[in-house]
Amino acid sequence: MPSMIEDAGPRANFTIVADVVPNQVLVGSHLSYYVAISAVIFCIWLFQPTKQKCGVLAPFYKASRLKWMFSADTLIKDSYAKFRDTVYQIKTTEGVRTIIPTSLVGELKGLPEDTLSARTAVREAMLSEYTKLCAGAHTDTLSLLLKCKMTGQLARMTPQLKEELEHILATEFPDCQEWTPFKVQPFMIRTVARLSGRVFVGPTLNRVEEWMDVSINFAITAFIAVIKLQFFPPWMRPFAQYLVSELRTIDKDLEKAQAMLAPVIEERIRDSETPGYEKHDDYAQWLLDVLPDDQKRDYYIQAKIQLLLSAASIHTTSNLTTDCIYDLAVHQDMQEILRQEAQDVFEDDEAWGKKDSMGKLKKLDSFIKESQRQSGNVTSFIRKVMKPIDLSDGTHLPAGTNLLAPMAGVAVDDRYYPNPEVFDGLRFYNLRQQSTDEAANGRYQFTSIGDTNMNFGLGKHACPGRFFAGSEIKMILAHLLLNYDIKMKDGERRPAPNMFMMTKSPSMTAEILFKRRACS
């Protein structure tokens, strides 16, 4: 769950369904209107001056902004192959970005916010003054609750999540007595929304279709709004915002969420005065407990935080889960290995609720991490320089410089990952087995972060929800492996991902074959 309010970049935080984004951006609900407007703004964007004032004396990788828009992963891989350990620059749809190699990230990750800011960079990239994609004064509260309440209580939540998973499988997944084709990604989005909602708002709301619709689509609507606004130069955006219908949809979604959440919160406040009242155990309650008295009935704040949580978690988690299923379908030899591990760990139903159960799934952990390596973020470590910085290689970063790290390039660097083009589901499991140092062993876990492993961000701004996301993914995959065989259709390859700007997402339309196991 890479956090929108923490480290990961806007397209690295929540991945949008790229199958539909281009059409929605350029068309919308009124075809002729948007075609005309799109032609105008595209010309404004395409022909605006490309030379920008920049005080960074670093080489440019020559590529058009169109390549950044439609093939950012290839651009990053190609440019990384050329410059590797050198600071360089690229032109993106948002302007010039300075790419920092992993060898220099260590010098930057510990700098304070007033020198190198993640929050400012994310806020500007997400155009938060228009899209409202910012928790504002509640950013620290949001993150601390994820770190202190959610992460520390994952084992206790597991039985609830398992119950929720079994319910949606029973109601929305096919019977699969024979090999049955099924579109994984749409189902997985709803599954993760349901599981996350159980922890975020509790059982009163998480199965309500209107709540699911708002929590899923809020991120998509906001992302489309960002794309449309980026077509306009900054000086035009105060006026251009009125041409972007998605900004009005965001306001409507916040109103809907507020209307649904208000009676739930009001009931909890009222019932809390009853002697012996047992509080709910979900994020909505944790937030209510820490808000000052004058904000406990501010339903707008609570609705906004809930939708930000959903935006930062649902699509990234569902995308990676889908990628893992695609990889399982291709690498069928891994299914029995991972299934046997799951059978050993979950000998009975009680094992699902044990604190250490998910941690014992070391081979599955490795498989997920390998899938993320090959299908993960295009870039990471989004930062804006607030005060001048001098790097050890002599590079001077003036205030105002926007930074990124080239994750797509690092992921295929054979110095860090031998035979990087080969999918090795046990790559990180074997590294953990070979390591005698406990600290080094920890580097190879799915939730670990490091200078060459920034899918969850880095430093104090690393995603606080990554442990919850890891547990969700393991639970879903373990349950599917224990109950189903999985494969591709005959003659088909792994479904190709969709790329739009920095958004990389699995195909929404690909079908995978499932068959219920006789022994389940």
mmCIF file of C-alpha atoms in Angstrom, residues 13 46 107 204 216 235 240 269 327 356 376-377 411 476 480:
data_model
loop_
_atom_site.group_PDB
_atom_site.id
_atom_site.type_symbol
_atom_site.label_atom_id
_atom_site.label_comp_id
_atom_site.label_asym_id
_atom_site.label_seq_id
_atom_site.Cartn_x
_atom_site.Cartn_y
_atom_site.Cartn_z
ATOM 1 C CA ASN A 13 1.406 5.174 -5.117
ATOM 2 C CA LEU A 46 2.914 19.516 -27.016
ATOM 3 C CA GLU A 107 23.144 10.576 0.913
ATOM 4 C CA THR A 204 -21.314 -1.913 8.437
ATOM 5 C CA ILE A 216 -12.554 2.181 -5.838
ATOM 6 C CA TRP A 235 -0.437 29.494 -15.253
ATOM 7 C CA ALA A 240 -8.519 25.139 -16.742
ATOM 8 C CA ILE A 269 -20.164 8.506 19.467
ATOM 9 C CA ASP A 327 3.021 -15.338 -12.772
ATOM 10 C CA ASP A 356 3.622 -15.731 13.160
ATOM 11 C CA GLY A 376 6.707 -2.920 -9.954
ATOM 12 C CA ASN A 377 7.170 0.827 -9.984
ATOM 13 C CA ALA A 411 15.112 -3.946 -11.211
ATOM 14 C CA ILE A 476 -5.462 -14.226 -1.022
ATOM 15 C CA LEU A 480 -6.329 -19.657 -3.965
#
